[in-house]
PDB file of C-alpha atoms in Angstrom:
ATOM      1  CA  MET A   1      -0.120  -0.086   0.201  1.00 85.00           C
ATOM      2  CA  SER A   2       1.340   3.524  -0.691  1.00 96.00           C
ATOM      3  CA  ARG A   3       0.276   7.054   0.322  1.00 98.00           C
ATOM      4  CA  ILE A   4       0.055   9.250  -2.507  1.00 98.00           C
ATOM      5  CA  VAL A   5      -0.094  13.172  -2.216  1.00 98.00           C
ATOM      6  CA  ILE A   6      -1.263  14.981  -5.663  1.00 98.00           C
ATOM      7  CA  PHE A   7      -0.738  18.910  -5.343  1.00 98.00           C
ATOM      8  CA  GLY A   8      -2.891  20.283  -7.877  1.00 97.00           C
ATOM      9  CA  ALA A   9      -5.413  17.677  -7.879  1.00 97.00           C
ATOM     10  CA  ASN A  10      -8.147  19.750  -9.096  1.00 94.00           C
ATOM     11  CA  GLY A  11      -6.339  20.893 -12.453  1.00 94.00           C
ATOM     12  CA  PHE A  12      -6.800  19.137 -15.946  1.00 95.00           C
ATOM     13  CA  ILE A  13      -4.224  16.756 -15.393  1.00 97.00           C
ATOM     14  CA  GLY A  14      -4.527  16.547 -11.484  1.00 97.00           C
ATOM     15  CA  ARG A  15      -8.229  15.379 -11.835  1.00 97.00           C
ATOM     16  CA  ASN A  16      -7.450  12.936 -14.639  1.00 98.00           C
ATOM     17  CA  LEU A  17      -4.279  11.737 -12.443  1.00 98.00           C
ATOM     18  CA  THR A  18      -6.323  11.172  -9.195  1.00 98.00           C
ATOM     19  CA  GLU A  19      -9.088   9.204 -10.909  1.00 97.00           C
ATOM     20  CA  ASN A  20      -6.562   6.876 -12.297  1.00 98.00           C
ATOM     21  CA  LEU A  21      -4.775   6.034  -9.311  1.00 98.00           C
ATOM     22  CA  ALA A  22      -7.757   5.684  -7.189  1.00 98.00           C
ATOM     23  CA  LYS A  23      -8.708   2.498  -9.168  1.00 96.00           C
ATOM     24  CA  ASN A  24      -6.061   0.818  -7.177  1.00 96.00           C
ATOM     25  CA  LYS A  25      -7.959   0.515  -3.637  1.00 96.00           C
ATOM     26  CA  GLN A  26      -4.770  -0.454  -1.839  1.00 95.00           C
ATOM     27  CA  ASP A  27      -3.402   3.095  -2.317  1.00 97.00           C
ATOM     28  CA  GLU A  28      -4.392   6.038   0.002  1.00 98.00           C
ATOM     29  CA  ILE A  29      -4.736   9.156  -2.168  1.00 98.00           C
ATOM     30  CA  ILE A  30      -4.357  12.897  -0.767  1.00 98.00           C
ATOM     31  CA  ALA A  31      -6.152  15.149  -3.352  1.00 97.00           C
ATOM     32  CA  PHE A  32      -4.694  18.710  -2.190  1.00 97.00           C
ATOM     33  CA  ASP A  33      -5.970  22.061  -3.951  1.00 96.00           C
ATOM     34  CA  ARG A  34      -7.596  25.232  -3.273  1.00 92.00           C
ATOM     35  CA  PHE A  35     -11.053  23.656  -4.615  1.00 89.00           C
ATOM     36  CA  SER A  36     -12.795  26.996  -5.164  1.00 78.00           C
ATOM     37  CA  ASP A  37     -15.457  24.891  -6.396  1.00 65.00           C
ATOM     38  CA  TYR A  38     -15.393  22.485  -3.729  1.00 60.00           C
ATOM     39  CA  GLN A  39     -18.434  22.497  -1.169  1.00 55.00           C
ATOM     40  CA  ARG A  40     -18.613  20.372   1.703  1.00 52.00           C
ATOM     41  CA  ASP A  41     -22.377  20.057   1.467  1.00 54.00           C
ATOM     42  CA  SER A  42     -22.224  18.949  -2.149  1.00 65.00           C
ATOM     43  CA  GLY A  43     -19.197  17.303  -2.277  1.00 74.00           C
ATOM     44  CA  HIS A  44     -16.801  16.656  -5.041  1.00 85.00           C
ATOM     45  CA  PRO A  45     -16.528  13.675  -7.544  1.00 90.00           C
ATOM     46  CA  PHE A  46     -13.549  12.340  -5.653  1.00 93.00           C
ATOM     47  CA  ASP A  47     -15.649  11.632  -2.769  1.00 90.00           C
ATOM     48  CA  ALA A  48     -17.009   8.764  -4.887  1.00 93.00           C
ATOM     49  CA  HIS A  49     -13.548   6.844  -4.181  1.00 96.00           C
ATOM     50  CA  SER A  50     -13.192   5.472  -0.671  1.00 96.00           C
ATOM     51  CA  ASN A  51      -9.257   5.830  -0.840  1.00 97.00           C
ATOM     52  CA  VAL A  52      -9.226   9.574  -2.297  1.00 97.00           C
ATOM     53  CA  ARG A  53      -9.338  12.267   0.707  1.00 96.00           C
ATOM     54  CA  VAL A  54      -9.802  15.813  -0.644  1.00 95.00           C
ATOM     55  CA  VAL A  55      -7.594  18.407   1.250  1.00 95.00           C
ATOM     56  CA  ALA A  56      -8.564  22.167   0.517  1.00 93.00           C
ATOM     57  CA  GLY A  57      -5.528  23.978   1.025  1.00 95.00           C
ATOM     58  CA  ASP A  58      -3.032  26.819  -0.274  1.00 95.00           C
ATOM     59  CA  PHE A  59       0.057  25.558  -1.992  1.00 96.00           C
ATOM     60  CA  LEU A  60       1.583  28.903  -1.085  1.00 95.00           C
ATOM     61  CA  ASN A  61       0.866  28.180   2.552  1.00 95.00           C
ATOM     62  CA  ARG A  62       3.901  26.323   4.131  1.00 95.00           C
ATOM     63  CA  ASN A  63       1.948  24.877   7.093  1.00 97.00           C
ATOM     64  CA  ASP A  64      -1.028  23.424   4.647  1.00 97.00           C
ATOM     65  CA  VAL A  65       1.411  21.627   2.458  1.00 97.00           C
ATOM     66  CA  SER A  66       3.347  20.324   5.538  1.00 97.00           C
ATOM     67  CA  ALA A  67       0.378  19.205   7.416  1.00 97.00           C
ATOM     68  CA  VAL A  68      -0.441  16.389   4.453  1.00 97.00           C
ATOM     69  CA  LEU A  69       3.131  14.875   4.070  1.00 97.00           C
ATOM     70  CA  GLU A  70       4.589  11.942   5.726  1.00 95.00           C
ATOM     71  CA  LYS A  71       7.386   9.688   5.464  1.00 94.00           C
ATOM     72  CA  ASN A  72       7.625   7.302   2.478  1.00 92.00           C
ATOM     73  CA  ASP A  73       4.843   9.114   0.696  1.00 96.00           C
ATOM     74  CA  TYR A  74       4.943   9.754  -3.374  1.00 98.00           C
ATOM     75  CA  VAL A  75       4.457  13.326  -3.985  1.00 98.00           C
ATOM     76  CA  PHE A  76       3.115  14.629  -7.208  1.00 98.00           C
ATOM     77  CA  HIS A  77       4.049  18.314  -7.728  1.00 98.00           C
ATOM     78  CA  LEU A  78       1.315  19.641 -10.735  1.00 98.00           C
ATOM     79  CA  VAL A  79       0.820  23.235  -9.514  1.00 96.00           C
ATOM     80  CA  SER A  80       1.664  26.195 -11.667  1.00 90.00           C
ATOM     81  CA  GLY A  81       0.250  29.676 -10.905  1.00 84.00           C
ATOM     82  CA  THR A  82       1.015  30.858 -14.292  1.00 73.00           C
ATOM     83  CA  ASN A  83       1.233  29.589 -18.017  1.00 71.00           C
ATOM     84  CA  PRO A  84       3.232  30.689 -21.124  1.00 72.00           C
ATOM     85  CA  ALA A  85       1.296  33.802 -21.911  1.00 67.00           C
ATOM     86  CA  THR A  86       0.458  34.850 -18.536  1.00 72.00           C
ATOM     87  CA  SER A  87       3.828  34.623 -17.264  1.00 74.00           C
ATOM     88  CA  ASN A  88       5.197  37.369 -19.664  1.00 73.00           C
ATOM     89  CA  ASP A  89       3.094  40.108 -17.972  1.00 77.00           C
ATOM     90  CA  ASP A  90       4.886  40.058 -14.833  1.00 82.00           C
ATOM     91  CA  PRO A  91       8.191  37.820 -14.959  1.00 84.00           C
ATOM     92  CA  PHE A  92       8.631  38.083 -10.577  1.00 89.00           C
ATOM     93  CA  ILE A  93       5.241  36.081 -10.306  1.00 86.00           C
ATOM     94  CA  ASP A  94       6.927  32.914 -11.378  1.00 87.00           C
ATOM     95  CA  ILE A  95       9.659  33.616  -8.830  1.00 91.00           C
ATOM     96  CA  GLU A  96       7.403  34.467  -6.187  1.00 86.00           C
ATOM     97  CA  ILE A  97       4.751  31.892  -6.732  1.00 87.00           C
ATOM     98  CA  ASN A  98       6.058  28.989  -8.676  1.00 93.00           C
ATOM     99  CA  VAL A  99      10.107  28.695  -7.565  1.00 96.00           C
ATOM    100  CA  LYS A 100       9.643  29.675  -4.034  1.00 96.00           C
ATOM    101  CA  ALA A 101       6.696  27.312  -3.248  1.00 96.00           C
ATOM    102  CA  SER A 102       8.480  24.436  -5.005  1.00 97.00           C
ATOM    103  CA  VAL A 103      11.251  24.983  -2.909  1.00 98.00           C
ATOM    104  CA  GLU A 104       9.750  24.943   0.264  1.00 97.00           C
ATOM    105  CA  LEU A 105       7.607  21.773  -0.944  1.00 98.00           C
ATOM    106  CA  PHE A 106      11.043  19.906  -1.528  1.00 98.00           C
ATOM    107  CA  GLU A 107      12.759  21.222   1.715  1.00 98.00           C
ATOM    108  CA  VAL A 108       9.730  19.613   3.636  1.00 98.00           C
ATOM    109  CA  CYS A 109       9.784  16.607   1.617  1.00 98.00           C
ATOM    110  CA  ALA A 110      13.443  16.072   2.194  1.00 98.00           C
ATOM    111  CA  LYS A 111      12.972  16.314   5.892  1.00 97.00           C
ATOM    112  CA  ARG A 112      10.199  14.006   5.789  1.00 96.00           C
ATOM    113  CA  LYS A 113      12.207  11.504   3.968  1.00 96.00           C
ATOM    114  CA  VAL A 114       9.499  11.097   1.461  1.00 98.00           C
ATOM    115  CA  GLN A 115      10.037   8.222  -1.063  1.00 97.00           C
ATOM    116  CA  LYS A 116       9.902  10.210  -4.436  1.00 98.00           C
ATOM    117  CA  VAL A 117       8.635  13.473  -5.983  1.00 98.00           C
ATOM    118  CA  ILE A 118       7.055  13.465  -9.190  1.00 98.00           C
ATOM    119  CA  PHE A 119       7.303  16.820 -10.794  1.00 98.00           C
ATOM    120  CA  LEU A 120       5.577  17.721 -14.368  1.00 98.00           C
ATOM    121  CA  SER A 121       7.548  20.116 -16.091  1.00 98.00           C
ATOM    122  CA  SER A 122       7.181  21.657 -19.609  1.00 96.00           C
ATOM    123  CA  GLY A 123       8.766  19.758 -22.611  1.00 95.00           C
ATOM    124  CA  GLY A 124       6.804  22.251 -24.686  1.00 91.00           C
ATOM    125  CA  THR A 125       8.753  25.258 -23.385  1.00 93.00           C
ATOM    126  CA  VAL A 126      12.019  24.448 -21.596  1.00 96.00           C
ATOM    127  CA  TYR A 127      13.886  23.373 -24.742  1.00 96.00           C
ATOM    128  CA  GLY A 128      13.232  26.740 -26.436  1.00 93.00           C
ATOM    129  CA  ASP A 129      12.692  27.230 -30.273  1.00 89.00           C
ATOM    130  CA  ILE A 130      14.563  24.477 -32.008  1.00 85.00           C
ATOM    131  CA  ASN A 131      13.621  23.160 -35.403  1.00 75.00           C
ATOM    132  CA  SER A 132      14.164  19.616 -35.005  1.00 76.00           C
ATOM    133  CA  ASN A 133      12.351  16.292 -34.260  1.00 72.00           C
ATOM    134  CA  LYS A 134      15.366  15.515 -32.153  1.00 81.00           C
ATOM    135  CA  ILE A 135      14.616  17.174 -28.892  1.00 95.00           C
ATOM    136  CA  ASN A 136      15.855  14.712 -26.444  1.00 97.00           C
ATOM    137  CA  GLU A 137      16.609  15.296 -22.666  1.00 97.00           C
ATOM    138  CA  LEU A 138      20.446  16.060 -23.723  1.00 96.00           C
ATOM    139  CA  THR A 139      19.421  18.977 -25.660  1.00 96.00           C
ATOM    140  CA  LEU A 140      20.526  21.986 -24.167  1.00 95.00           C
ATOM    141  CA  PRO A 141      17.366  23.955 -22.674  1.00 96.00           C
ATOM    142  CA  ALA A 142      16.881  27.623 -23.754  1.00 95.00           C
ATOM    143  CA  PRO A 143      13.641  28.707 -22.193  1.00 94.00           C
ATOM    144  CA  ARG A 144      12.250  31.926 -23.641  1.00 91.00           C
ATOM    145  CA  SER A 145       9.505  32.740 -21.140  1.00 91.00           C
ATOM    146  CA  PRO A 146       9.478  33.190 -17.388  1.00 92.00           C
ATOM    147  CA  TYR A 147       7.159  30.005 -16.962  1.00 93.00           C
ATOM    148  CA  ALA A 148       9.649  27.891 -19.029  1.00 94.00           C
ATOM    149  CA  ILE A 149      12.764  29.600 -16.794  1.00 95.00           C
ATOM    150  CA  SER A 150      10.718  28.658 -13.602  1.00 96.00           C
ATOM    151  CA  LYS A 151      10.018  25.012 -14.826  1.00 97.00           C
ATOM    152  CA  LEU A 152      13.709  24.508 -15.467  1.00 97.00           C
ATOM    153  CA  THR A 153      14.767  26.004 -12.228  1.00 97.00           C
ATOM    154  CA  ILE A 154      12.448  23.839 -10.202  1.00 98.00           C
ATOM    155  CA  GLU A 155      13.985  21.069 -11.982  1.00 98.00           C
ATOM    156  CA  HIS A 156      17.563  22.393 -10.759  1.00 98.00           C
ATOM    157  CA  TYR A 157      16.439  22.835  -7.243  1.00 98.00           C
ATOM    158  CA  LEU A 158      15.194  19.172  -7.225  1.00 98.00           C
ATOM    159  CA  ARG A 159      18.735  18.147  -8.684  1.00 98.00           C
ATOM    160  CA  TYR A 160      20.043  19.960  -5.497  1.00 98.00           C
ATOM    161  CA  PHE A 161      17.740  18.309  -2.950  1.00 98.00           C
ATOM    162  CA  LYS A 162      19.050  15.120  -4.583  1.00 98.00           C
ATOM    163  CA  TYR A 163      22.780  15.895  -3.866  1.00 98.00           C
ATOM    164  CA  VAL A 164      22.314  17.123  -0.345  1.00 98.00           C
ATOM    165  CA  SER A 165      19.449  15.128   1.091  1.00 98.00           C
ATOM    166  CA  GLN A 166      19.207  12.065  -1.141  1.00 97.00           C
ATOM    167  CA  LEU A 167      15.589  12.956  -1.992  1.00 98.00           C
ATOM    168  CA  ASP A 168      14.581  10.720  -4.960  1.00 98.00           C
ATOM    169  CA  TYR A 169      12.609  12.324  -7.674  1.00 98.00           C
ATOM    170  CA  ILE A 170      11.392  12.192 -11.533  1.00 98.00           C
ATOM    171  CA  VAL A 171      10.704  14.943 -13.766  1.00 98.00           C
ATOM    172  CA  TYR A 172       8.230  14.259 -16.679  1.00 98.00           C
ATOM    173  CA  ARG A 173       8.848  17.147 -19.430  1.00 98.00           C
ATOM    174  CA  VAL A 174       5.424  16.894 -20.925  1.00 98.00           C
ATOM    175  CA  ALA A 175       4.351  17.892 -24.328  1.00 97.00           C
ATOM    176  CA  ASN A 176       0.981  19.608 -24.947  1.00 96.00           C
ATOM    177  CA  PRO A 177      -1.461  17.591 -23.158  1.00 97.00           C
ATOM    178  CA  TYR A 178      -5.468  17.866 -24.478  1.00 98.00           C
ATOM    179  CA  GLY A 179      -8.715  16.395 -24.249  1.00 98.00           C
ATOM    180  CA  PRO A 180     -11.863  15.898 -21.910  1.00 97.00           C
ATOM    181  CA  GLY A 181     -12.007  18.139 -19.021  1.00 95.00           C
ATOM    182  CA  GLN A 182      -9.561  20.738 -20.215  1.00 95.00           C
ATOM    183  CA  ASN A 183     -10.486  24.491 -19.686  1.00 90.00           C
ATOM    184  CA  ILE A 184     -12.311  25.695 -22.686  1.00 90.00           C
ATOM    185  CA  GLN A 185     -12.001  29.266 -21.942  1.00 82.00           C
ATOM    186  CA  GLY A 186      -8.447  29.246 -20.565  1.00 76.00           C
ATOM    187  CA  LYS A 187      -5.412  30.644 -21.941  1.00 76.00           C
ATOM    188  CA  GLN A 188      -3.600  27.207 -22.343  1.00 82.00           C
ATOM    189  CA  GLY A 189      -4.704  24.431 -24.483  1.00 91.00           C
ATOM    190  CA  VAL A 190      -5.347  25.545 -27.873  1.00 94.00           C
ATOM    191  CA  ILE A 191      -7.532  22.286 -29.090  1.00 97.00           C
ATOM    192  CA  PRO A 192     -10.741  22.680 -26.674  1.00 96.00           C
ATOM    193  CA  ILE A 193     -10.288  26.765 -27.029  1.00 95.00           C
ATOM    194  CA  PHE A 194     -10.792  26.291 -30.716  1.00 97.00           C
ATOM    195  CA  MET A 195     -13.804  24.299 -30.235  1.00 97.00           C
ATOM    196  CA  HIS A 196     -15.241  26.614 -27.901  1.00 96.00           C
ATOM    197  CA  GLN A 197     -14.910  29.485 -30.180  1.00 95.00           C
ATOM    198  CA  VAL A 198     -16.605  27.325 -33.245  1.00 96.00           C
ATOM    199  CA  LEU A 199     -19.298  26.454 -31.182  1.00 96.00           C
ATOM    200  CA  ALA A 200     -19.667  29.816 -30.024  1.00 95.00           C
ATOM    201  CA  GLY A 201     -19.946  31.291 -33.542  1.00 96.00           C
ATOM    202  CA  GLU A 202     -16.725  33.077 -32.970  1.00 95.00           C
ATOM    203  CA  PRO A 203     -13.687  33.048 -35.357  1.00 96.00           C
ATOM    204  CA  LEU A 204     -10.520  31.158 -34.277  1.00 95.00           C
ATOM    205  CA  THR A 205      -7.904  33.420 -32.499  1.00 92.00           C
ATOM    206  CA  VAL A 206      -4.511  32.466 -34.362  1.00 95.00           C
ATOM    207  CA  TYR A 207      -0.829  33.587 -33.522  1.00 93.00           C
ATOM    208  CA  GLY A 208       1.002  33.995 -36.647  1.00 94.00           C
ATOM    209  CA  ASP A 209       0.331  32.026 -39.744  1.00 95.00           C
ATOM    210  CA  GLY A 210      -0.781  29.054 -38.275  1.00 96.00           C
ATOM    211  CA  SER A 211       2.878  27.201 -39.019  1.00 95.00           C
ATOM    212  CA  MET A 212       3.567  27.007 -35.373  1.00 94.00           C
ATOM    213  CA  VAL A 213       4.263  23.136 -34.431  1.00 95.00           C
ATOM    214  CA  ARG A 214       3.559  21.669 -31.278  1.00 95.00           C
ATOM    215  CA  ASP A 215       3.855  17.732 -29.731  1.00 96.00           C
ATOM    216  CA  TYR A 216      -0.016  17.029 -28.732  1.00 98.00           C
ATOM    217  CA  ILE A 217      -0.753  14.070 -26.264  1.00 98.00           C
ATOM    218  CA  TYR A 218      -4.029  13.030 -25.434  1.00 98.00           C
ATOM    219  CA  ILE A 219      -4.742  13.045 -21.467  1.00 98.00           C
ATOM    220  CA  SER A 220      -5.395   9.423 -21.030  1.00 98.00           C
ATOM    221  CA  ASP A 221      -1.967   8.414 -22.728  1.00 98.00           C
ATOM    222  CA  LEU A 222      -0.352  11.145 -20.613  1.00 98.00           C
ATOM    223  CA  ILE A 223      -1.674   9.486 -17.441  1.00 98.00           C
ATOM    224  CA  THR A 224      -1.074   5.951 -18.422  1.00 98.00           C
ATOM    225  CA  MET A 225       2.728   6.957 -19.164  1.00 98.00           C
ATOM    226  CA  ILE A 226       2.984   8.541 -15.856  1.00 98.00           C
ATOM    227  CA  VAL A 227       1.071   6.218 -13.465  1.00 98.00           C
ATOM    228  CA  GLY A 228       3.045   3.055 -15.362  1.00 98.00           C
ATOM    229  CA  SER A 229       6.259   4.445 -14.750  1.00 98.00           C
ATOM    230  CA  TYR A 230       6.465   6.742 -11.637  1.00 98.00           C
ATOM    231  CA  LYS A 231       7.038   3.812  -8.888  1.00 97.00           C
ATOM    232  CA  LYS A 232       9.803   2.134 -10.787  1.00 97.00           C
ATOM    233  CA  ALA A 233      13.437   2.771 -10.181  1.00 94.00           C
ATOM    234  CA  ASN A 234      14.162   5.145 -12.913  1.00 96.00           C
ATOM    235  CA  LEU A 235      17.714   5.268 -14.460  1.00 97.00           C
ATOM    236  CA  TYR A 236      17.195   8.985 -15.059  1.00 98.00           C
ATOM    237  CA  ASN A 237      15.594  11.908 -13.579  1.00 98.00           C
ATOM    238  CA  GLU A 238      14.453  13.547 -16.562  1.00 98.00           C
ATOM    239  CA  TYR A 239      11.895  12.159 -19.466  1.00 98.00           C
ATOM    240  CA  ASN A 240      10.361  13.630 -22.281  1.00 98.00           C
ATOM    241  CA  VAL A 241       6.757  12.459 -22.381  1.00 98.00           C
ATOM    242  CA  GLY A 242       4.947  13.419 -25.555  1.00 97.00           C
ATOM    243  CA  SER A 243       3.079  11.557 -28.292  1.00 96.00           C
ATOM    244  CA  GLY A 244       6.234  10.328 -30.320  1.00 94.00           C
ATOM    245  CA  GLY A 245       5.280  11.509 -33.530  1.00 93.00           C
ATOM    246  CA  LYS A 246       6.413  14.480 -35.815  1.00 92.00           C
ATOM    247  CA  GLY A 247       4.265  16.991 -34.288  1.00 94.00           C
ATOM    248  CA  ASP A 248       1.420  18.890 -35.863  1.00 97.00           C
ATOM    249  CA  SER A 249       1.021  22.694 -36.922  1.00 97.00           C
ATOM    250  CA  VAL A 250      -2.001  25.103 -35.639  1.00 97.00           C
ATOM    251  CA  ASN A 251      -3.187  24.846 -39.090  1.00 98.00           C
ATOM    252  CA  GLU A 252      -3.180  21.047 -39.126  1.00 98.00           C
ATOM    253  CA  ILE A 253      -5.199  21.296 -35.717  1.00 98.00           C
ATOM    254  CA  ILE A 254      -7.767  23.864 -37.285  1.00 98.00           C
ATOM    255  CA  ALA A 255      -8.239  21.264 -40.442  1.00 98.00           C
ATOM    256  CA  LEU A 256      -9.251  18.320 -37.910  1.00 98.00           C
ATOM    257  CA  VAL A 257     -11.749  20.855 -35.734  1.00 98.00           C
ATOM    258  CA  GLU A 258     -13.431  21.927 -39.341  1.00 97.00           C
ATOM    259  CA  LYS A 259     -13.748  18.201 -39.952  1.00 98.00           C
ATOM    260  CA  CYS A 260     -15.470  17.686 -36.689  1.00 98.00           C
ATOM    261  CA  ALA A 261     -17.737  20.835 -36.944  1.00 97.00           C
ATOM    262  CA  GLY A 262     -18.495  19.964 -40.865  1.00 97.00           C
ATOM    263  CA  LYS A 263     -17.539  23.629 -41.999  1.00 96.00           C
ATOM    264  CA  LYS A 264     -14.830  26.075 -43.031  1.00 96.00           C
ATOM    265  CA  ILE A 265     -14.274  28.276 -39.761  1.00 95.00           C
ATOM    266  CA  ALA A 266     -13.078  32.287 -40.080  1.00 96.00           C
ATOM    267  CA  LYS A 267      -9.857  33.164 -38.368  1.00 96.00           C
ATOM    268  CA  THR A 268      -8.337  36.238 -36.784  1.00 95.00           C
ATOM    269  CA  HIS A 269      -4.527  36.347 -36.924  1.00 95.00           C
ATOM    270  CA  LEU A 270      -2.786  38.056 -34.624  1.00 94.00           C
ATOM    271  CA  PRO A 271       1.058  38.695 -34.127  1.00 93.00           C
ATOM    272  CA  THR A 272       3.048  36.120 -32.410  1.00 89.00           C
ATOM    273  CA  PRO A 273       4.577  36.977 -29.251  1.00 85.00           C
ATOM    274  CA  SER A 274       8.133  36.908 -29.246  1.00 84.00           C
ATOM    275  CA  THR A 275       8.450  34.614 -26.181  1.00 82.00           C
ATOM    276  CA  PHE A 276       6.539  31.862 -28.234  1.00 85.00           C
ATOM    277  CA  VAL A 277       8.308  29.070 -29.535  1.00 89.00           C
ATOM    278  CA  HIS A 278       7.645  28.200 -33.202  1.00 91.00           C
ATOM    279  CA  LYS A 279       8.306  24.414 -33.160  1.00 93.00           C
ATOM    280  CA  SER A 280       8.476  21.956 -30.276  1.00 93.00           C
ATOM    281  CA  VAL A 281       8.651  18.148 -30.626  1.00 95.00           C
ATOM    282  CA  LEU A 282       9.799  15.616 -28.495  1.00 96.00           C
ATOM    283  CA  ASP A 283      12.024  12.830 -28.907  1.00 96.00           C
ATOM    284  CA  THR A 284      10.451  10.189 -26.109  1.00 97.00           C
ATOM    285  CA  THR A 285      13.147   7.669 -26.867  1.00 97.00           C
ATOM    286  CA  ARG A 286      14.541   7.428 -23.462  1.00 98.00           C
ATOM    287  CA  PHE A 287      11.169   7.022 -21.788  1.00 98.00           C
ATOM    288  CA  ARG A 288       9.788   4.349 -24.097  1.00 98.00           C
ATOM    289  CA  LYS A 289      13.058   2.027 -24.238  1.00 98.00           C
ATOM    290  CA  GLU A 290      13.022   2.277 -20.356  1.00 98.00           C
ATOM    291  CA  PHE A 291       9.685   1.949 -19.252  1.00 98.00           C
ATOM    292  CA  GLY A 292       8.190   0.130 -22.442  1.00 97.00           C
ATOM    293  CA  ILE A 293       4.894   2.320 -22.900  1.00 98.00           C
ATOM    294  CA  SER A 294       3.556   4.501 -25.751  1.00 97.00           C
ATOM    295  CA  PRO A 295       0.548   6.572 -26.601  1.00 97.00           C
ATOM    296  CA  GLU A 296      -2.201   4.755 -28.516  1.00 97.00           C
ATOM    297  CA  VAL A 297      -4.847   7.485 -28.954  1.00 98.00           C
ATOM    298  CA  THR A 298      -4.179   9.148 -32.446  1.00 98.00           C
ATOM    299  CA  LEU A 299      -4.545  12.825 -33.026  1.00 98.00           C
ATOM    300  CA  GLU A 300      -7.777  12.666 -35.286  1.00 98.00           C
ATOM    301  CA  ASP A 301      -9.089  10.269 -32.443  1.00 98.00           C
ATOM    302  CA  GLY A 302      -8.446  12.132 -29.837  1.00 98.00           C
ATOM    303  CA  ILE A 303      -9.836  15.554 -31.385  1.00 98.00           C
ATOM    304  CA  GLU A 304     -13.027  13.649 -32.106  1.00 98.00           C
ATOM    305  CA  ARG A 305     -13.206  12.639 -28.402  1.00 98.00           C
ATOM    306  CA  THR A 306     -12.386  15.949 -27.335  1.00 98.00           C
ATOM    307  CA  TRP A 307     -15.019  17.784 -29.781  1.00 98.00           C
ATOM    308  CA  ASP A 308     -18.046  15.346 -28.167  1.00 98.00           C
ATOM    309  CA  TYR A 309     -16.978  16.516 -24.765  1.00 97.00           C
ATOM    310  CA  VAL A 310     -16.702  20.527 -25.656  1.00 97.00           C
ATOM    311  CA  LYS A 311     -20.138  19.898 -27.836  1.00 96.00           C
ATOM    312  CA  ALA A 312     -21.785  18.354 -24.714  1.00 96.00           C
ATOM    313  CA  ILE A 313     -21.098  21.173 -22.424  1.00 92.00           C
ATOM    314  CA  SER A 314     -21.277  24.039 -24.600  1.00 84.00           C
TER     315      SER A 314
END
């Protein structure tokens, strides 16, 4: 039996991860988040699982964080107070929110001697703008946004705590996850955002000419890859986690969304922010060879499933 603490359990990845881990009734899951939508009288979907305990707390409050940690925990760190777009508005926010709070978490984990910290970094941003399908873990990172810089900085702090406290950890540099349950009105997650705009009768907001290439991974594939590997004795500390494919442009995504909608869609083109990465496609060979898990959902199937979800809630 394992005790698993998930910081950021109410986010897109966190909810899917919690639901998957809860299937193993031998494990005790502590789902930690602010849970602004959580009401004790109406409950939360996690309450359906007898082995999941919902804890409403503030990741920036060291006492809240310390209160849920025990020796030999597996600790998932999924929290981020910014995204690549919002971090450009104030580069200090990432330092104050993401970096500082993460270091405080790792310090507590080291003192409590937790079994392993699992951190979800950003494979789509930490490497910077590299026109290659060969972005592997040995590629020199060149982050271009405060968000990406903070992700890489947090990775370095994990490395530090391993040196000084023998804190075990694994970093997943995740590509661009998408799928049902993702925020359809946020600033991150172009696929559901496009779908929401289509169903609302609005033109799609496209930065640049639509040739920007990303590596998209369906949420269930991402969760399967994480759950199937995090408890194992990892040979390395950093792993790219993505589709393993060639990557797809924004224009290719639009074509698939148009196929779902059954019509051509108007577009509004905006200038591309200088910190945006034009191409990011991850080489996932290291992960695939060590853990033997590969994505199964094609981009077309994943977009169709996401379309059905967005259409149902719109």
